[in-house]
Short mmCIF file of C-alpha atoms and ligand atoms in Angstrom, two decimals:
data_model
loop_
_atom_site.label_atom_id
_atom_site.label_comp_id
_atom_site.label_asym_id
_atom_site.label_seq_id
_atom_site.Cartn_x
_atom_site.Cartn_y
_atom_site.Cartn_z
CA UNK A 1 -3.10 -9.76 2.81
CA UNK A 2 -2.51 -13.45 3.16
CA UNK A 3 -4.78 -15.82 1.22
CA UNK A 4 -5.14 -19.61 1.47
CA UNK A 5 -5.77 -21.39 -1.82
CA UNK A 6 -6.98 -25.01 -1.58
CA UNK A 7 -6.97 -26.76 -4.97
CA UNK A 8 -5.78 -30.27 -5.90
CA UNK A 9 -5.65 -29.56 -9.65
CA UNK A 10 -1.99 -28.63 -10.06
CA UNK A 11 -2.37 -26.54 -13.21
CA UNK A 12 -5.31 -24.58 -11.85
CA UNK A 13 -3.74 -24.14 -8.39
CA UNK A 14 -0.54 -22.88 -9.96
CA UNK A 15 -2.46 -20.37 -12.09
CA UNK A 16 -4.48 -19.11 -9.11
CA UNK A 17 -1.35 -18.74 -6.96
CA UNK A 18 0.48 -16.83 -9.71
CA UNK A 19 -2.52 -14.59 -10.42
CA UNK A 20 -3.11 -13.70 -6.77
CA UNK A 21 0.61 -13.07 -6.14
CA UNK A 22 0.59 -10.69 -9.08
CA UNK A 23 -2.41 -8.93 -7.50
CA UNK A 24 -0.21 -8.33 -4.42
CA UNK A 25 -1.42 -11.10 -2.07
CA UNK A 26 0.79 -13.44 -0.04
CA UNK A 27 -0.50 -16.90 -1.05
CA UNK A 28 -0.32 -20.30 0.67
CA UNK A 29 -1.40 -23.13 -1.64
CA UNK A 30 -2.57 -26.45 -0.14
CA UNK A 31 -3.43 -29.44 -2.33
CA UNK A 32 -5.64 -31.49 0.02
CA UNK A 33 -8.36 -30.87 2.58
CA UNK A 34 -6.58 -32.22 5.66
CA UNK A 35 -3.51 -29.98 5.19
CA UNK A 36 -5.78 -26.99 4.57
CA UNK A 37 -7.74 -27.80 7.74
CA UNK A 38 -4.50 -27.82 9.79
CA UNK A 39 -3.33 -24.53 8.24
CA UNK A 40 -6.69 -22.88 8.99
CA UNK A 41 -6.45 -23.97 12.64
CA UNK A 42 -3.17 -22.08 13.14
CA UNK A 43 -2.66 -19.39 10.50
CA UNK A 44 -4.52 -16.07 10.20
CA UNK A 45 -5.82 -15.77 6.64
CA UNK A 46 -7.59 -12.73 5.19
CA UNK A 47 -9.61 -15.02 2.88
CA UNK A 48 -9.81 -18.59 1.53
CA UNK A 49 -10.29 -19.87 -2.04
CA UNK A 50 -11.62 -23.39 -1.59
CA UNK A 51 -12.15 -26.14 -4.17
CA UNK A 52 -14.89 -28.56 -3.06
CA UNK A 53 -13.63 -31.82 -4.58
CA UNK A 54 -10.45 -32.48 -2.60
CA UNK A 55 -8.47 -35.56 -1.48
CA UNK A 56 -8.27 -36.56 2.24
CA UNK A 57 -11.02 -34.18 3.41
CA UNK A 58 -13.75 -32.64 1.24
CA UNK A 59 -13.97 -28.88 0.76
CA UNK A 60 -17.39 -28.89 2.43
CA UNK A 61 -15.95 -30.58 5.52
CA UNK A 62 -13.03 -28.09 5.62
CA UNK A 63 -15.60 -25.30 5.49
CA UNK A 64 -17.82 -26.79 8.22
CA UNK A 65 -14.81 -27.24 10.55
CA UNK A 66 -13.62 -23.69 9.87
CA UNK A 67 -17.04 -22.20 10.64
CA UNK A 68 -17.34 -24.22 13.85
CA UNK A 69 -13.84 -23.56 15.20
CA UNK A 70 -14.03 -20.06 16.71
CA UNK A 71 -15.79 -16.71 16.47
CA UNK A 72 -12.86 -15.32 14.45
CA UNK A 73 -12.70 -18.22 12.00
CA UNK A 74 -16.47 -18.01 11.51
CA UNK A 75 -15.87 -14.62 9.83
CA UNK A 76 -13.02 -15.45 7.43
CA UNK A 77 -14.36 -14.86 3.91
CA UNK A 78 -14.50 -18.09 1.88
CA UNK A 79 -14.97 -18.31 -1.89
CA UNK A 80 -15.70 -21.83 -3.15
CA UNK A 81 -14.79 -23.20 -6.58
CA UNK A 82 -17.40 -25.51 -8.09
CA UNK A 83 -17.95 -27.45 -11.30
CA UNK A 84 -19.79 -25.45 -13.94
CA UNK A 85 -23.07 -27.39 -13.87
CA UNK A 86 -23.19 -28.28 -10.18
CA UNK A 87 -25.99 -26.16 -8.71
CA UNK A 88 -26.23 -28.69 -5.89
CA UNK A 89 -22.57 -28.06 -4.84
CA UNK A 90 -23.12 -24.32 -4.82
CA UNK A 91 -26.18 -24.64 -2.60
CA UNK A 92 -24.42 -27.01 -0.18
CA UNK A 93 -21.36 -24.72 -0.10
CA UNK A 94 -23.34 -21.57 0.58
CA UNK A 95 -25.38 -23.40 3.24
CA UNK A 96 -22.13 -24.61 4.89
CA UNK A 97 -20.93 -21.00 5.25
CA UNK A 98 -19.30 -20.00 1.95
CA UNK A 99 -19.56 -16.28 1.15
CA UNK A 100 -19.30 -16.53 -2.62
CA UNK A 101 -18.58 -19.04 -5.40
CA UNK A 102 -17.08 -19.24 -8.87
CA UNK A 103 -17.82 -22.01 -11.36
CA UNK A 104 -14.88 -23.47 -13.26
CA UNK A 105 -13.52 -22.36 -15.64
CA UNK A 106 -13.34 -18.75 -14.43
CA UNK A 107 -11.41 -15.62 -15.23
CA UNK A 108 -8.51 -14.70 -12.88
CA UNK A 109 -9.56 -11.05 -12.98
CA UNK A 110 -13.00 -12.01 -11.70
CA UNK A 111 -11.50 -14.12 -8.90
CA UNK A 112 -9.33 -11.16 -7.80
CA UNK A 113 -12.28 -8.76 -7.91
CA UNK A 114 -14.51 -11.10 -5.90
CA UNK A 115 -11.77 -11.56 -3.28
CA UNK A 116 -11.32 -7.81 -2.99
CA UNK A 117 -15.06 -7.42 -2.40
CA UNK A 118 -15.08 -10.20 0.24
CA UNK A 119 -12.05 -8.81 2.12
CA UNK A 120 -13.54 -5.33 2.01
CA UNK A 121 -16.86 -6.46 3.47
CA UNK A 122 -15.16 -8.53 6.18
CA UNK A 123 -13.30 -5.35 7.22
CA UNK A 124 -16.68 -3.71 7.79
CA UNK A 125 -16.41 -1.32 4.87
CA UNK A 126 -18.43 -1.47 1.68
CA UNK A 127 -16.46 1.34 0.04
CA UNK A 128 -14.01 0.01 -2.55
CA UNK A 129 -11.56 2.85 -1.93
CA UNK A 130 -10.22 3.51 1.59
CA UNK A 131 -9.56 7.05 2.78
CA UNK A 132 -7.91 8.27 5.97
CA UNK A 133 -6.45 11.71 6.60
CA UNK A 134 -5.57 12.71 3.04
CA UNK A 135 -4.39 9.23 2.07
CA UNK A 136 -6.46 7.24 -0.43
CA UNK A 137 -5.86 3.54 -1.03
CA UNK A 138 -7.46 1.79 -4.01
CA UNK A 139 -7.16 -2.03 -3.69
CA UNK A 140 -8.37 -2.66 -7.27
CA UNK A 141 -5.87 -0.33 -8.91
CA UNK A 142 -3.21 -1.18 -6.28
CA UNK A 143 -2.66 2.54 -5.96
CA UNK A 144 -2.05 4.96 -3.10
CA UNK A 145 -2.66 8.68 -3.37
CA UNK A 146 -1.52 11.29 -0.85
CA UNK A 147 -3.23 14.65 -1.34
CA UNK A 148 -4.27 13.41 -4.81
CA UNK A 149 -0.67 12.65 -5.84
CA UNK A 150 0.21 9.02 -6.65
CA UNK A 151 2.75 7.60 -4.18
CA UNK A 152 5.22 4.95 -5.31
CA UNK A 153 5.13 2.12 -2.74
CA UNK A 154 6.21 -1.53 -2.81
CA UNK A 155 3.81 -4.52 -2.69
CA UNK A 156 4.69 -5.26 0.97
CA UNK A 157 4.31 -1.61 1.99
CA UNK A 158 0.92 -1.64 0.24
CA UNK A 159 -0.11 -4.73 2.26
CA UNK A 160 0.88 -3.12 5.57
CA UNK A 161 -0.95 0.11 4.76
CA UNK A 162 -4.01 -1.80 3.44
CA UNK A 163 -4.29 -3.84 6.68
CA UNK A 164 -3.95 -0.71 8.86
CA UNK A 165 -6.43 1.36 6.85
CA UNK A 166 -8.94 -1.50 6.66
CA UNK A 167 -8.73 -1.67 10.48
CA UNK A 168 -8.59 2.10 11.06
CA UNK A 169 -9.13 2.87 14.73
CA UNK A 170 -7.82 -0.55 15.86
CA UNK A 171 -4.28 -1.37 16.97
CA UNK A 172 -2.59 -4.17 15.00
CA UNK A 173 0.41 -5.89 16.55
CA UNK A 174 3.68 -6.35 14.69
CA UNK A 175 2.95 -10.10 14.61
CA UNK A 176 -0.52 -9.59 13.12
CA UNK A 177 0.92 -7.35 10.40
CA UNK A 178 3.85 -9.71 9.73
CA UNK A 179 1.57 -12.73 9.42
CA UNK A 180 -0.38 -11.01 6.64
CA UNK A 181 2.80 -10.22 4.71
CA UNK A 182 4.47 -13.54 4.17
CA UNK A 183 3.38 -16.93 2.83
CA UNK A 184 4.81 -20.16 4.23
CA UNK A 185 8.38 -20.78 3.15
CA UNK A 186 9.04 -17.13 2.42
CA UNK A 187 12.01 -15.63 4.21
CA UNK A 188 10.83 -13.25 6.95
CA UNK A 189 13.27 -10.66 8.23
CA UNK A 190 12.70 -10.06 11.94
CA UNK A 191 12.29 -6.29 11.62
CA UNK A 192 10.42 -6.37 8.27
CA UNK A 193 7.28 -4.68 9.58
CA UNK A 194 9.25 -1.82 11.20
CA UNK A 195 11.18 -1.26 7.98
CA UNK A 196 7.98 -1.09 5.88
CA UNK A 197 6.37 1.32 8.39
CA UNK A 198 9.50 3.48 8.36
CA UNK A 199 9.34 3.70 4.54
CA UNK A 200 5.62 4.43 4.59
CA UNK A 201 6.14 7.28 7.06
CA UNK A 202 8.76 8.81 4.79
CA UNK A 203 6.49 8.57 1.73
CA UNK A 204 3.19 9.58 3.35
CA UNK A 205 2.69 12.16 6.04
CA UNK A 206 4.51 10.91 9.13
CA UNK A 207 1.57 11.10 11.56
CA UNK A 208 -0.73 8.69 9.66
CA UNK A 209 0.67 5.54 11.28
CA UNK A 210 0.98 5.85 15.05
CA UNK A 211 3.16 3.61 17.19
CA UNK A 212 1.41 2.29 20.30
CA UNK A 213 4.38 1.39 22.44
CA UNK A 214 4.53 -2.27 23.38
CA UNK A 215 1.33 -3.07 21.46
CA UNK A 216 1.62 -2.27 17.78
CA UNK A 217 0.55 0.23 15.16
CA UNK A 218 -2.58 2.24 14.52
CA UNK A 219 -4.10 4.34 11.77
CA UNK A 220 -6.69 6.47 13.58
CA UNK A 221 -10.26 6.36 12.28
CA UNK A 222 -10.92 9.43 10.14
CA UNK A 223 -13.21 11.84 11.97
CA UNK A 224 -14.04 13.61 8.70
CA UNK A 225 -14.95 10.43 6.83
CA1 CA B 301 -10.71 -30.80 -7.19
#
């Protein structure tokens, strides 16, 4: 899952980036509103953490532009960061299309939990744990079980499997999966997605992830779910 963090406070931005990376997300961190606006116009993010008081373009304006850009960008979950006592900011942010807010200072664990809930709901599922064909994926515990046995998988493999299970029944292209895996400036190997899928097939039962030739990959929707 790739997350955009927009925060001009360097200490806080650094802490958020580190905390979300540790939680297994690929994180792009932008320090002003105009750069964030450009990134949102071109990059596919699973969610956005948005400070409101930003240089060059306010957080509210970034949010309004995002919501007005396209049908897809209207649905990207956005969590705004506001000053502790600013009820007015929270109201304006929610009215401009924010899905949730946290008042500073906040706990990193709470930020991670709120993001998990937002990403889950945007995937159309309210269940915190995903289950398809004997495989259970728990985003909070960062754990995968196959037939109730814990499976040892890497952070990138987890991201690929999470995206596919969240979109069970839909085909995701190699590019869509790759874009969720890497933040800007990270080295991307050209066959990274294939390699992760190959490893996942060895560790889980091989039929879970289907290859749709020339299109991408699919985890079928569970008929028993
Ligand atoms: Ca700020």
